[in-house]
Coordinates of C-alpha atoms and ligand atoms in Angstrom, one line a residue:
M4 CA -6.0 -42.1 -21.7
V5 CA -5.4 -40.3 -18.3
Q6 CA -9.0 -40.1 -16.6
R7 CA -9.1 -40.4 -12.8
V8 CA -6.6 -38.6 -10.5
A9 CA -6.3 -39.3 -6.9
V10 CA -5.6 -36.0 -5.2
V11 CA -4.1 -37.2 -1.6
G12 CA -4.9 -34.6 1.1
G13 CA -7.5 -31.8 1.4
G14 CA -5.1 -28.7 2.3
S15 CA -4.9 -25.6 0.0
S16 CA -2.6 -27.8 -2.4
G17 CA -5.0 -30.5 -2.4
L18 CA -8.1 -28.1 -3.1
V19 CA -6.4 -26.5 -6.2
C20 CA -5.2 -30.0 -7.4
I21 CA -9.0 -31.0 -7.5
K22 CA -10.1 -27.8 -9.5
V23 CA -7.2 -28.0 -12.0
C24 CA -8.1 -31.4 -12.6
V25 CA -11.8 -30.5 -13.2
D26 CA -10.7 -27.8 -15.5
E27 CA -9.0 -30.0 -17.7
G28 CA -11.6 -32.5 -18.0
L29 CA -10.2 -35.1 -15.5
E30 CA -11.6 -36.9 -12.9
P31 CA -10.4 -36.2 -9.4
V32 CA -10.8 -38.0 -6.3
C33 CA -9.2 -36.9 -3.3
F34 CA -8.6 -38.6 0.1
E35 CA -8.2 -36.4 3.3
S36 CA -7.7 -38.5 6.6
T37 CA -9.4 -35.7 9.0
D38 CA -13.0 -34.5 8.8
D39 CA -12.4 -31.0 7.3
I40 CA -10.3 -29.3 4.4
G41 CA -7.6 -26.7 5.3
G42 CA -5.0 -28.9 6.2
L43 CA -2.3 -27.2 8.3
W44 CA -4.4 -23.8 8.5
K45 CA -7.1 -25.6 10.5
F46 CA -6.1 -24.6 14.3
K47 CA -6.9 -27.3 16.7
D48 CA -6.3 -27.4 20.4
S49 CA -4.6 -30.4 20.5
T50 CA -2.2 -32.1 18.6
E51 CA -2.4 -35.3 16.9
P52 CA 0.4 -37.7 15.8
E53 CA 1.3 -37.3 12.0
R54 CA -0.8 -34.1 11.7
S55 CA 0.4 -30.7 11.1
S56 CA 0.1 -28.0 13.9
I57 CA -0.1 -24.3 14.2
Y58 CA -0.1 -21.9 16.9
R59 CA -3.1 -20.0 18.0
S60 CA -1.6 -16.3 16.8
L61 CA -0.2 -17.6 13.4
V62 CA -0.2 -14.8 11.0
V63 CA 0.6 -15.6 7.5
N64 CA 4.0 -14.2 6.1
T65 CA 2.7 -13.6 2.8
S66 CA 0.1 -10.9 1.9
K67 CA -3.1 -11.8 0.6
E68 CA -2.5 -10.3 -3.3
M69 CA 0.5 -12.2 -3.7
M70 CA -0.5 -15.6 -1.9
C71 CA -4.0 -15.8 -3.4
F72 CA -5.2 -18.7 -5.9
S73 CA -4.8 -16.9 -9.8
D74 CA -8.8 -16.7 -10.5
F75 CA -9.7 -16.1 -7.1
P76 CA -8.5 -12.7 -5.4
M77 CA -9.2 -12.6 -1.6
P78 CA -12.2 -10.6 -0.4
A79 CA -10.9 -6.7 -0.3
A80 CA -12.0 -6.1 3.5
Y81 CA -9.2 -8.8 4.3
P82 CA -6.3 -7.6 6.1
N83 CA -2.9 -7.8 4.1
Y84 CA -1.7 -10.2 6.4
M85 CA -4.4 -12.5 8.1
H86 CA -4.9 -14.5 10.9
N87 CA -4.8 -18.1 10.2
S88 CA -8.2 -18.5 10.8
Q89 CA -9.1 -15.8 8.2
L90 CA -6.9 -17.9 5.3
L91 CA -9.0 -21.0 6.1
Q92 CA -12.1 -19.0 5.6
Y93 CA -10.8 -18.1 2.5
F94 CA -10.2 -21.8 1.6
R95 CA -13.9 -22.3 2.4
L96 CA -14.9 -19.5 -0.1
Y97 CA -12.6 -21.0 -2.9
A98 CA -13.8 -24.3 -2.5
E99 CA -17.5 -23.3 -2.4
H100 CA -17.0 -21.3 -5.4
F101 CA -15.9 -24.1 -7.5
D102 CA -17.8 -26.7 -6.1
L103 CA -14.9 -28.7 -4.7
L104 CA -16.1 -30.6 -1.7
K105 CA -18.3 -33.1 -3.8
Y106 CA -14.7 -34.5 -4.9
I107 CA -13.3 -35.0 -1.1
N108 CA -13.7 -38.0 0.6
F109 CA -13.1 -37.1 4.4
Q110 CA -12.0 -39.1 7.1
T111 CA -9.9 -41.4 4.5
T112 CA -6.6 -42.1 5.0
V113 CA -4.2 -42.8 1.8
K114 CA -2.6 -45.9 3.2
S115 CA -0.1 -46.9 -0.1
V116 CA 0.3 -45.4 -3.6
T117 CA 2.1 -48.4 -5.7
Q118 CA 2.7 -48.9 -9.2
R119 CA 0.1 -51.2 -10.7
P120 CA 1.9 -54.2 -12.4
D121 CA 1.6 -53.4 -15.7
F122 CA 2.6 -49.7 -14.8
S123 CA 5.0 -49.8 -17.9
V124 CA 2.4 -50.2 -20.0
S125 CA -0.6 -48.3 -18.3
G126 CA 1.4 -45.6 -15.9
Q127 CA -1.4 -46.6 -13.4
W128 CA -1.5 -46.7 -9.8
D129 CA -2.9 -49.0 -7.6
V130 CA -4.2 -46.7 -4.1
V131 CA -5.1 -48.4 -1.0
T132 CA -7.5 -46.2 1.5
I133 CA -8.9 -46.6 5.0
N134 CA -12.2 -45.4 5.4
R135 CA -14.1 -43.9 8.4
D136 CA -14.9 -47.3 9.6
G137 CA -11.5 -48.7 9.5
E138 CA -12.1 -50.6 6.0
E139 CA -9.4 -50.8 3.5
E140 CA -10.4 -50.0 -0.1
R141 CA -8.8 -50.4 -3.1
H142 CA -8.4 -48.0 -6.3
V143 CA -7.0 -47.8 -9.4
F144 CA -5.9 -44.2 -10.7
D145 CA -4.5 -43.0 -13.9
G146 CA -2.4 -40.0 -12.2
V147 CA -1.6 -39.4 -8.5
L148 CA -1.4 -35.7 -7.0
V149 CA 0.7 -36.0 -3.6
C150 CA -0.9 -33.0 -1.8
S151 CA -0.2 -34.2 2.2
G152 CA 2.0 -31.7 3.4
H153 CA 5.3 -32.0 5.1
Y154 CA 5.0 -30.2 8.2
T155 CA 4.0 -33.4 10.2
H156 CA 7.2 -35.1 11.5
P157 CA 9.1 -32.7 13.9
V158 CA 12.8 -33.1 14.4
L159 CA 13.5 -32.6 18.2
P160 CA 17.4 -33.1 18.1
L161 CA 17.3 -33.6 21.9
S162 CA 20.1 -36.3 21.7
D163 CA 22.5 -33.9 20.1
F164 CA 22.4 -32.0 23.7
P165 CA 24.2 -33.5 26.7
G166 CA 22.6 -33.5 30.1
H167 CA 18.8 -33.4 28.4
E168 CA 18.2 -36.6 30.1
T169 CA 18.8 -35.0 33.9
F170 CA 17.2 -31.1 32.7
S171 CA 14.9 -30.6 35.2
G172 CA 12.3 -28.1 32.9
K173 CA 10.4 -29.0 30.2
C174 CA 11.6 -29.7 26.4
F175 CA 9.4 -29.7 23.3
H176 CA 9.0 -29.0 20.0
S177 CA 7.3 -25.8 18.3
W178 CA 4.8 -28.1 16.7
D179 CA 3.5 -28.8 20.1
Y180 CA 3.3 -25.0 21.2
K181 CA 0.0 -23.6 20.9
D182 CA 0.2 -20.5 22.8
A183 CA 2.0 -18.8 25.6
D184 CA 0.0 -19.3 28.7
T185 CA 1.6 -22.3 29.9
C186 CA 5.2 -19.8 30.1
R187 CA 3.4 -17.0 32.3
G188 CA 6.1 -16.0 34.4
K189 CA 8.5 -18.5 33.4
R190 CA 12.4 -18.4 32.2
V191 CA 12.1 -20.1 28.7
V192 CA 14.6 -20.8 26.2
V193 CA 13.5 -21.0 22.3
V194 CA 15.9 -23.2 20.1
G195 CA 16.3 -21.8 16.4
I196 CA 15.3 -18.4 14.3
G197 CA 13.3 -19.8 11.7
N198 CA 9.9 -18.1 11.2
S199 CA 8.2 -20.2 14.0
G200 CA 11.2 -19.7 16.3
G201 CA 10.9 -15.8 16.0
D202 CA 7.4 -15.8 16.5
I203 CA 7.2 -17.9 19.5
A204 CA 10.0 -16.4 20.9
A205 CA 8.3 -12.8 20.6
E206 CA 5.2 -14.0 21.7
I207 CA 6.6 -16.1 24.8
S208 CA 8.4 -13.1 25.8
R209 CA 5.2 -11.1 26.6
S210 CA 4.4 -13.3 29.3
A211 CA 7.4 -15.2 30.8
E212 CA 9.8 -13.5 32.9
K213 CA 12.9 -13.9 30.7
T214 CA 12.8 -15.2 27.1
F215 CA 16.0 -16.5 25.9
L216 CA 16.4 -16.9 21.9
S217 CA 19.5 -19.5 20.9
T218 CA 20.6 -19.4 17.3
R219 CA 23.5 -21.0 15.7
Q220 CA 23.3 -19.1 12.6
G221 CA 21.6 -15.5 13.2
A222 CA 19.3 -14.0 10.7
W223 CA 18.3 -11.1 8.8
V224 CA 15.2 -10.0 10.3
I225 CA 12.8 -8.2 7.9
G226 CA 9.3 -7.0 8.9
R227 CA 6.0 -7.6 6.7
M228 CA 5.8 -3.7 6.2
S229 CA 7.8 -2.0 3.5
S230 CA 8.1 1.7 2.6
N231 CA 5.0 3.4 3.2
G232 CA 3.5 0.6 5.4
L233 CA 2.9 -1.5 2.1
P234 CA 3.2 -5.3 1.7
L235 CA 7.1 -6.2 1.6
D236 CA 6.4 -9.0 -0.6
M237 CA 4.3 -6.8 -3.1
T238 CA 7.0 -3.9 -3.4
A239 CA 9.8 -6.8 -3.3
I240 CA 8.7 -9.3 -5.8
T241 CA 8.4 -7.6 -9.0
R242 CA 9.7 -8.8 -12.6
L243 CA 11.4 -5.4 -12.7
N244 CA 13.5 -6.2 -9.6
N245 CA 13.9 -9.8 -10.6
I246 CA 15.6 -8.4 -13.9
L247 CA 17.8 -5.4 -11.6
M248 CA 18.6 -8.2 -9.6
Q249 CA 20.7 -10.0 -12.3
L250 CA 22.2 -6.8 -13.7
I251 CA 23.3 -5.8 -10.7
P252 CA 26.3 -7.1 -8.8
K253 CA 25.1 -9.4 -6.1
T254 CA 27.3 -7.8 -3.9
L255 CA 26.3 -4.3 -4.4
V256 CA 22.9 -5.4 -3.9
N257 CA 23.6 -7.0 -0.4
W258 CA 25.8 -4.1 0.9
A259 CA 23.1 -1.4 -0.1
A260 CA 20.0 -3.7 1.3
E261 CA 21.8 -4.7 4.4
R262 CA 22.6 -1.0 5.3
V263 CA 19.0 0.0 4.7
L264 CA 17.9 -2.8 7.3
N265 CA 20.5 -2.1 9.7
Q266 CA 19.6 1.7 9.5
K267 CA 16.4 0.4 11.4
Y268 CA 18.0 -1.8 13.7
D269 CA 21.7 -2.6 13.7
H270 CA 21.8 -6.4 13.5
R271 CA 25.2 -6.7 15.1
L272 CA 24.4 -4.8 18.1
Y273 CA 21.1 -6.8 18.2
G274 CA 22.8 -10.1 18.2
L275 CA 21.0 -11.0 15.1
Q276 CA 23.6 -10.8 12.4
P277 CA 24.5 -13.7 10.5
R278 CA 27.8 -14.9 8.7
H279 CA 25.8 -15.1 5.6
R280 CA 24.6 -12.0 3.2
L281 CA 21.5 -11.0 2.8
L282 CA 20.3 -12.6 -0.4
D283 CA 22.0 -15.8 0.2
K284 CA 19.1 -17.4 2.5
K285 CA 15.6 -16.5 3.2
P286 CA 15.3 -13.7 5.7
L287 CA 13.2 -14.2 8.9
I288 CA 9.8 -12.2 8.6
N289 CA 8.9 -10.9 12.0
D290 CA 7.8 -7.4 12.8
D291 CA 8.0 -7.8 16.7
L292 CA 11.5 -9.7 17.4
P293 CA 13.8 -6.2 17.6
G294 CA 11.4 -4.6 19.7
R295 CA 11.5 -7.5 22.5
I296 CA 15.2 -7.1 22.3
L297 CA 14.8 -3.6 22.8
Q298 CA 13.0 -3.9 25.6
G299 CA 15.0 -6.6 26.9
A300 CA 12.2 -9.2 27.3
L301 CA 14.1 -11.2 24.5
V302 CA 17.9 -12.1 24.8
M303 CA 19.5 -13.2 22.2
K304 CA 21.8 -16.4 22.8
P305 CA 24.4 -18.2 20.6
N306 CA 23.9 -22.0 19.9
L307 CA 22.8 -24.3 22.6
K308 CA 25.4 -26.7 24.0
G309 CA 23.8 -28.5 26.6
F310 CA 21.9 -28.7 30.0
N311 CA 23.1 -28.8 33.3
G312 CA 20.2 -29.5 36.0
S313 CA 18.3 -26.8 35.5
G314 CA 20.7 -24.9 33.7
V315 CA 20.8 -24.5 30.1
V316 CA 24.6 -23.8 28.6
F317 CA 25.3 -22.3 25.5
E318 CA 28.6 -22.3 23.2
D319 CA 30.1 -19.2 24.2
G320 CA 30.3 -21.0 27.6
T321 CA 27.7 -18.8 29.3
V322 CA 24.7 -21.0 31.4
E323 CA 21.3 -19.6 32.1
E324 CA 20.1 -21.2 35.4
N325 CA 16.5 -21.9 36.4
I326 CA 15.2 -22.7 33.0
D327 CA 11.4 -24.0 32.8
A328 CA 11.0 -25.1 29.3
V329 CA 13.2 -25.1 26.3
V330 CA 11.2 -24.7 23.0
F331 CA 12.8 -26.5 20.1
C332 CA 11.9 -24.8 16.5
T333 CA 14.0 -26.8 14.9
G334 CA 11.8 -27.6 11.9
Y335 CA 10.4 -30.9 10.2
N336 CA 11.2 -34.0 8.2
G337 CA 9.3 -34.4 5.0
N338 CA 7.7 -37.8 5.2
F339 CA 5.6 -39.6 2.6
P340 CA 5.0 -43.2 4.4
F341 CA 2.4 -44.5 1.7
L342 CA 4.8 -43.7 -1.3
P343 CA 6.9 -46.7 -2.9
P344 CA 10.2 -46.4 -0.9
A345 CA 11.9 -46.6 -4.3
L346 CA 11.0 -42.8 -4.9
S347 CA 12.6 -41.6 -1.8
D348 CA 16.7 -41.7 -1.8
G349 CA 18.4 -42.0 1.4
S350 CA 16.9 -42.8 4.9
K351 CA 15.4 -39.8 5.8
G352 CA 12.8 -40.6 3.1
E353 CA 13.6 -37.9 1.2
L354 CA 12.6 -37.4 -2.5
T355 CA 14.1 -36.6 -5.6
L356 CA 12.5 -34.2 -7.7
Y357 CA 12.7 -32.8 -11.0
K358 CA 11.7 -29.0 -10.6
R359 CA 10.6 -29.9 -7.4
L360 CA 7.5 -31.5 -8.6
F361 CA 8.4 -34.8 -10.5
P362 CA 10.4 -38.2 -9.2
P363 CA 12.5 -38.5 -12.6
S364 CA 12.9 -42.2 -12.2
L365 CA 9.3 -43.2 -13.3
Q366 CA 8.6 -44.6 -16.6
H367 CA 5.8 -42.6 -16.8
P368 CA 5.3 -39.4 -15.4
T369 CA 1.9 -40.1 -13.8
L370 CA 3.0 -38.6 -10.5
A371 CA 3.5 -35.5 -8.6
V372 CA 4.5 -34.2 -5.1
M373 CA 3.3 -30.5 -4.7
G374 CA 4.4 -27.7 -2.5
L375 CA 7.6 -29.8 -1.4
F376 CA 9.8 -26.8 -1.8
Q377 CA 11.0 -23.4 -0.4
T378 CA 10.9 -20.0 -1.8
K379 CA 11.0 -16.5 -0.8
G380 CA 7.9 -15.8 -1.9
P381 CA 4.2 -17.7 -1.2
I382 CA 3.7 -21.1 -1.7
I383 CA 0.4 -21.2 -3.0
P384 CA 0.5 -19.7 -6.5
V385 CA 3.5 -21.9 -6.8
V386 CA 1.7 -25.1 -5.7
E387 CA -1.2 -23.9 -8.5
M388 CA 1.5 -23.7 -11.2
Q389 CA 2.5 -27.1 -10.1
A390 CA -0.8 -28.6 -10.4
R391 CA -1.4 -27.2 -13.6
W392 CA 1.7 -28.4 -15.2
A393 CA 1.2 -31.8 -13.7
V394 CA -2.0 -32.2 -15.2
K395 CA -0.2 -31.3 -18.4
V396 CA 2.3 -34.1 -18.3
F397 CA -0.2 -36.7 -17.0
T398 CA -2.3 -36.1 -20.2
G399 CA 0.9 -36.0 -22.5
L400 CA 0.4 -32.3 -23.6
S401 CA 3.6 -31.3 -22.0
R402 CA 6.7 -33.3 -21.9
L403 CA 9.4 -34.4 -19.6
P404 CA 13.3 -34.5 -20.7
S405 CA 15.0 -38.1 -20.2
K406 CA 15.5 -39.3 -16.9
E407 CA 19.5 -38.6 -17.4
K408 CA 18.6 -34.9 -18.3
M409 CA 16.3 -34.3 -15.7
L410 CA 18.8 -36.1 -13.0
A411 CA 21.5 -33.4 -14.3
V412 CA 19.1 -30.3 -13.9
I413 CA 18.3 -31.3 -10.1
E414 CA 21.9 -31.6 -9.5
S415 CA 23.1 -28.5 -11.0
E416 CA 20.2 -26.8 -9.2
R417 CA 21.2 -28.3 -5.9
K418 CA 25.1 -27.7 -6.3
R419 CA 24.0 -23.9 -7.1
N420 CA 22.2 -23.6 -3.8
M421 CA 24.8 -25.3 -1.9
K422 CA 26.4 -21.8 -1.9
S423 CA 24.2 -20.4 0.0
Y424 CA 22.9 -23.5 1.8
S425 CA 25.7 -25.9 3.2
C426 CA 23.0 -28.8 4.3
P427 CA 22.1 -30.5 1.0
R428 CA 18.7 -31.2 1.7
Q429 CA 17.8 -27.5 2.4
A430 CA 20.0 -26.7 -1.0
A431 CA 17.6 -29.1 -2.9
L432 CA 14.5 -27.7 -1.5
Q433 CA 15.3 -24.0 -2.6
V434 CA 13.6 -22.6 -5.8
D435 CA 13.4 -18.8 -7.3
Y436 CA 10.2 -17.7 -7.2
I437 CA 9.1 -15.9 -10.4
P438 CA 11.8 -17.8 -12.4
L439 CA 10.1 -21.1 -11.5
L440 CA 6.5 -19.8 -12.1
D441 CA 7.8 -18.8 -15.3
F442 CA 9.4 -22.2 -16.1
M443 CA 6.5 -23.7 -15.7
A444 CA 4.3 -21.4 -17.3
D445 CA 6.0 -22.0 -20.4
E446 CA 5.3 -25.7 -20.0
V447 CA 1.8 -24.7 -19.7
G448 CA 1.6 -22.1 -22.2
V449 CA 0.3 -19.1 -19.9
R450 CA 3.6 -17.2 -19.6
P451 CA 2.5 -13.7 -20.6
N452 CA 4.2 -12.7 -23.7
F453 CA 5.6 -9.3 -22.7
L454 CA 6.1 -7.9 -26.0
R455 CA 2.2 -8.3 -27.4
L456 CA 1.3 -7.1 -24.0
L457 CA 3.3 -3.6 -24.2
L458 CA 1.8 -3.2 -27.7
R459 CA -1.7 -4.2 -27.0
D460 CA -2.0 -3.1 -23.5
P461 CA 0.6 -0.8 -22.3
L462 CA -1.0 0.1 -19.1
L463 CA -1.3 -3.4 -18.3
W464 CA 2.3 -4.2 -19.2
V465 CA 3.4 -1.4 -16.7
K466 CA 1.6 -3.3 -14.0
V467 CA 2.6 -6.7 -15.0
F468 CA 6.5 -5.7 -15.3
C469 CA 6.8 -2.9 -12.6
G470 CA 4.3 -4.0 -10.2
P471 CA 3.8 -7.1 -8.1
C472 CA 3.8 -10.3 -9.7
T473 CA 0.6 -11.5 -8.6
P474 CA -0.8 -15.0 -9.4
Y475 CA -3.4 -13.3 -11.7
Q476 CA -0.7 -12.7 -14.5
Y477 CA -0.8 -16.5 -15.4
R478 CA -4.5 -16.2 -16.3
L479 CA -4.3 -13.5 -18.9
T480 CA -3.5 -15.7 -21.7
G481 CA -3.4 -19.4 -22.7
P482 CA -5.2 -22.2 -21.5
G483 CA -7.2 -21.6 -18.2
Q484 CA -7.5 -17.9 -19.3
W485 CA -9.7 -16.1 -16.8
A486 CA -11.8 -13.0 -18.1
G487 CA -11.2 -11.3 -14.8
A488 CA -7.6 -11.4 -14.7
R489 CA -6.9 -8.1 -16.3
Q490 CA -9.2 -6.4 -13.8
A491 CA -7.3 -8.1 -11.0
I492 CA -4.5 -6.9 -11.6
L493 CA -5.4 -3.4 -12.3
S494 CA -7.4 -3.5 -8.9
Q495 CA -5.0 -5.2 -6.8
W496 CA -3.8 -1.8 -5.2
E497 CA -7.6 -1.1 -4.3
R498 CA -7.8 -4.2 -2.8
V499 CA -4.4 -3.4 -0.4
A500 CA -6.1 0.0 0.4
Q501 CA -9.4 -1.4 1.1
P502 CA -8.9 -2.9 4.9
F503 CA -7.2 0.4 6.2
R504 CA -10.4 2.2 5.3
T505 CA -11.9 2.5 8.6
R506 CA -11.6 5.9 9.4
A507 CA -12.4 8.6 6.5
I508 CA -9.4 11.0 5.5
P509 CA -10.0 13.5 3.4
E510 CA -7.9 13.3 0.0
P511 CA -5.0 15.8 0.1
E512 CA -5.2 18.9 -2.5
K513 CA -4.5 18.5 -5.8
T514 CA -1.6 20.9 -5.8
L515 CA 0.2 19.3 -2.9
S516 CA -0.1 15.6 -4.8
V517 CA 1.3 16.9 -7.9
L518 CA 4.3 18.4 -5.9
F519 CA 4.8 14.5 -4.6
S520 CA 4.2 13.0 -7.9
P521 CA 6.7 10.2 -8.5
W522 CA 8.2 11.9 -11.7
L523 CA 9.0 15.1 -10.0
L524 CA 10.5 12.9 -6.9
T525 CA 12.5 11.3 -9.1
F526 CA 13.8 14.0 -11.2
G527 CA 14.1 16.1 -8.0
G528 CA 16.2 13.4 -6.5
T529 CA 18.2 12.9 -9.6
V530 CA 19.0 16.9 -9.6
I531 CA 19.9 16.5 -5.7
M532 CA 22.2 13.6 -6.2
A533 CA 24.1 14.7 -8.8
V534 CA 24.7 17.9 -7.3
L535 CA 25.8 15.9 -4.0
L536 CA 28.0 13.4 -6.5
S537 CA 30.1 16.4 -8.3
K538 CA 29.6 19.9 -8.1
N539 CA 31.6 20.2 -11.4
E540 CA 29.8 17.1 -13.2
A541 CA 26.5 18.7 -12.1
V542 CA 25.4 20.4 -14.9
P543 CA 25.8 17.5 -17.3
V544 CA 24.5 14.9 -15.1
V545 CA 21.5 17.0 -14.7
Q546 CA 21.3 17.8 -18.3
G547 CA 21.5 14.1 -19.0
A548 CA 19.2 13.0 -16.5
A549 CA 16.4 15.4 -18.0
Q550 CA 17.0 13.9 -21.2
T551 CA 16.3 10.6 -20.2
L552 CA 13.2 11.7 -18.5
D553 CA 12.0 13.2 -21.3
R554 CA 12.4 10.5 -23.5
C555 CA 10.7 8.4 -21.0
T556 CA 7.7 10.7 -21.0
I557 CA 7.5 10.6 -24.8
F558 CA 8.0 7.0 -25.2
L559 CA 5.1 6.7 -22.4
K560 CA 3.0 9.0 -23.8
D561 CA 3.2 7.3 -27.1
I562 CA 2.1 3.8 -26.1
W563 CA -0.4 5.3 -24.0
S564 CA -2.2 6.7 -27.1
Ligands
LIG9 C1 4.0 -22.4 10.7 C2 3.7 -22.1 8.9 C3 3.4 -20.9 8.4 C4 3.2 -20.7 7.1 N1 3.0 -19.6 6.9 C5 2.9 -19.5 5.1 C6 2.4 -18.0 4.8 O1 2.5 -17.2 5.3 N2 2.1 -18.2 3.2 C7 2.6 -19.6 2.7 O2 2.4 -19.5 1.3 N3 2.7 -20.5 2.6 C8 3.2 -20.5 4.3 N4 3.2 -21.9 4.8 C9 3.4 -23.0 3.7 C10 2.3 -23.9 3.9 O3 2.8 -25.2 4.0 C11 1.4 -23.7 2.7 O4 1.0 -22.2 2.6 C12 0.2 -24.5 2.2 O5 -1.1 -23.7 3.0 C13 0.6 -26.0 2.8 O6 -0.7 -26.9 2.3 P1 -0.6 -28.1 1.8 O7 -2.0 -28.4 1.3 O8 0.0 -28.6 0.8 O9 -0.3 -29.1 3.1 P2 -1.3 -29.1 4.4 O10 -2.0 -28.0 4.8 O11 -0.6 -29.7 5.4 O12 -2.4 -30.1 4.0 C14 -2.2 -31.5 4.0 C15 -3.5 -32.3 3.9 O13 -3.2 -33.7 3.5 C16 -3.9 -34.5 4.5 N5 -3.2 -35.4 4.5 C17 -2.0 -36.2 4.7 N6 -1.6 -37.4 4.7 C18 -2.5 -37.7 4.3 C19 -3.1 -39.3 3.7 N7 -1.9 -40.3 3.9 N8 -4.2 -39.6 3.5 C20 -5.0 -38.6 3.4 N9 -4.9 -37.4 3.9 C21 -3.9 -37.0 4.1 C22 -3.9 -33.7 5.7 O14 -4.8 -34.2 6.8 C23 -3.7 -32.2 5.3 O15 -5.1 -31.7 5.4 C24 3.4 -21.9 6.1 C25 3.9 -23.2 6.5 C26 4.2 -23.3 8.5 C27 4.1 -24.7 8.6
LIG10 C1 6.4 -18.3 6.0 O1 6.8 -19.1 7.1 C2 6.7 -20.7 6.7 C3 6.8 -21.5 7.9 O2 7.9 -20.9 9.0 C4 8.0 -20.8 5.8 O3 8.3 -22.0 5.5 C5 8.1 -19.8 4.8 O4 9.2 -19.7 4.5 C6 7.9 -18.4 5.4 N1 7.5 -17.5 4.0 C7 8.7 -16.6 3.6 C8 8.3 -15.9 2.5 O5 9.7 -16.3 4.2
LIG11 C1 27.1 -28.6 36.2 O1 27.0 -27.3 37.1 C2 27.7 -27.6 38.4 C3 27.3 -26.8 39.3 O2 26.8 -25.3 39.0 C4 29.0 -27.4 38.3 O3 30.1 -27.8 39.1 C5 29.4 -28.4 37.0 O4 30.7 -28.3 36.7 C6 28.4 -28.1 35.8 N1 28.7 -29.1 34.8 C7 29.0 -29.1 33.5 C8 29.1 -30.3 32.6 O5 29.0 -28.1 33.2

């Protein structure tokens, strides 16, 4: 019988793991090496080795309705994309609401997690911790949830660049970057166009004399804002879109979406255009970058080649002289020094994980690694579902396939991703947001049944199917069902609107709003399109469209009543 579960780390993943364990009647014991919750999101003015570090201005890149825990919507007044301090505040509210703090041992670091000698029978783990007085303690656990994060070991590839030993400027990693104060009036090169690279380059360009952003690959840059100023992820991550994406050829979607993006700012003109297509990789989420390029404060450059005195040399042979600092936004290595070396493969300590969660080599699946993946959606709801599934597997209510089967799945998923990501490590990390959530939800028994939903609650069905795939969807049925889930879904757009209501503007008159109703717009659009497409065929096309629309209306009326 699995009873006691060790939770390594008290960041957002650790918190939700504690809660899920309690929900399932297990006894969680969380170890957190710092003196507070929040992990990554607890901003500090200085860095400490082996700890994550964020910059002062960091704002989330996923919106509040999409990134919250599934049974705890964010306060309605929160902005849709919040500052890091506000997200930390949300974690505090969550911990308080579910009374999670009492399970956390602060200033206690997990030193090692090893299989017990009788692991083949018991599936238990020896966990050694070091407490605040530096004393070692030994514990026995039935299960382990690893929530230690993976933004702790920055990759600084200095040795790849000749001349760095004699470079007169300063070189540092984005891990060391807090704000642009030290860059005032300087000439700075930022290397790498990940989310951090984009943010940091745009921020530095506001105080530096000149900022150069060097990128090997380029990137598709999208803002947080979708049409009507709504959160991008809420309009993009829907079940309907997910199905459409499978039906419509990928090249067509790429072509259309890239056109829309380029209409805002031509990626080729702006020096941003990557070789890959839009859907191949995670786009860069950044609202400021194009504007900074337009104003000339930020200058795009190709890949860094090396250094020469105070100059920085790029691969196209150009040299930027008198550079004061180079910021490497070159990412992190995953690192789990406390785990048995047998679990990681290769020299870089990478973990092979089934569905990005379970090491396939264990005789008993009583250890899971949370949050070690990349996706085009928010991380937190996926980690929550990982916790719900892991606990089901620990307690034997859900079973994993054989080791061979798991390895085969890992390999085929990696192979598929290699088409977009040439680096095997990156390829292994990528997961598809809704498909992975649904897969795990199936295992847990909480995936919404759409046919039943359609028949019983058509209004909710429309919201769940056509609207944003918000985490509340996984609390509608099954174990862990939450009575507030339905209402949370019905009121999600209300919470999106709330923070904007700071200046009352009277509602438009009804007649006008009818004119602009979605039905009429769709109908009007169809008519105009048909006429434009072909004047000869316009009549049948319009008739067909009208019929379809009619049928839809009747259908909707039917299910409503
Ligand atoms: C710059 C940046 C921006 C991001 N923005 C977003 C975003 O907008 N939306 C989103 O969904 N995700 C975002 N993410 C991803 C983010 O990693 C996740 O959202 C999530 O918060 C990670 O939480 P975690 O608990 O897994 O890890 P962390 O927050 O890193 O927490 C790990 C905790 O474990 C503790 N710990 C580590 N080792 C030990 C040990 N041996 N013993 C005891 N304790 C230990 C650490 O002290 C820490 O408190 C971002 C990441 C970065 C780096
Ligand atoms: C948000 O930023 C983090 C940190 O760079 C990144 O890992 C994550 O993938 C980004 N999220 C999205 C949806 O792009
Ligand atoms: C470095 O700069 C000096 C002077 O500008 C130049 O003569 C030399 O060729 C450069 N070296 C390299 C390797 O580019």
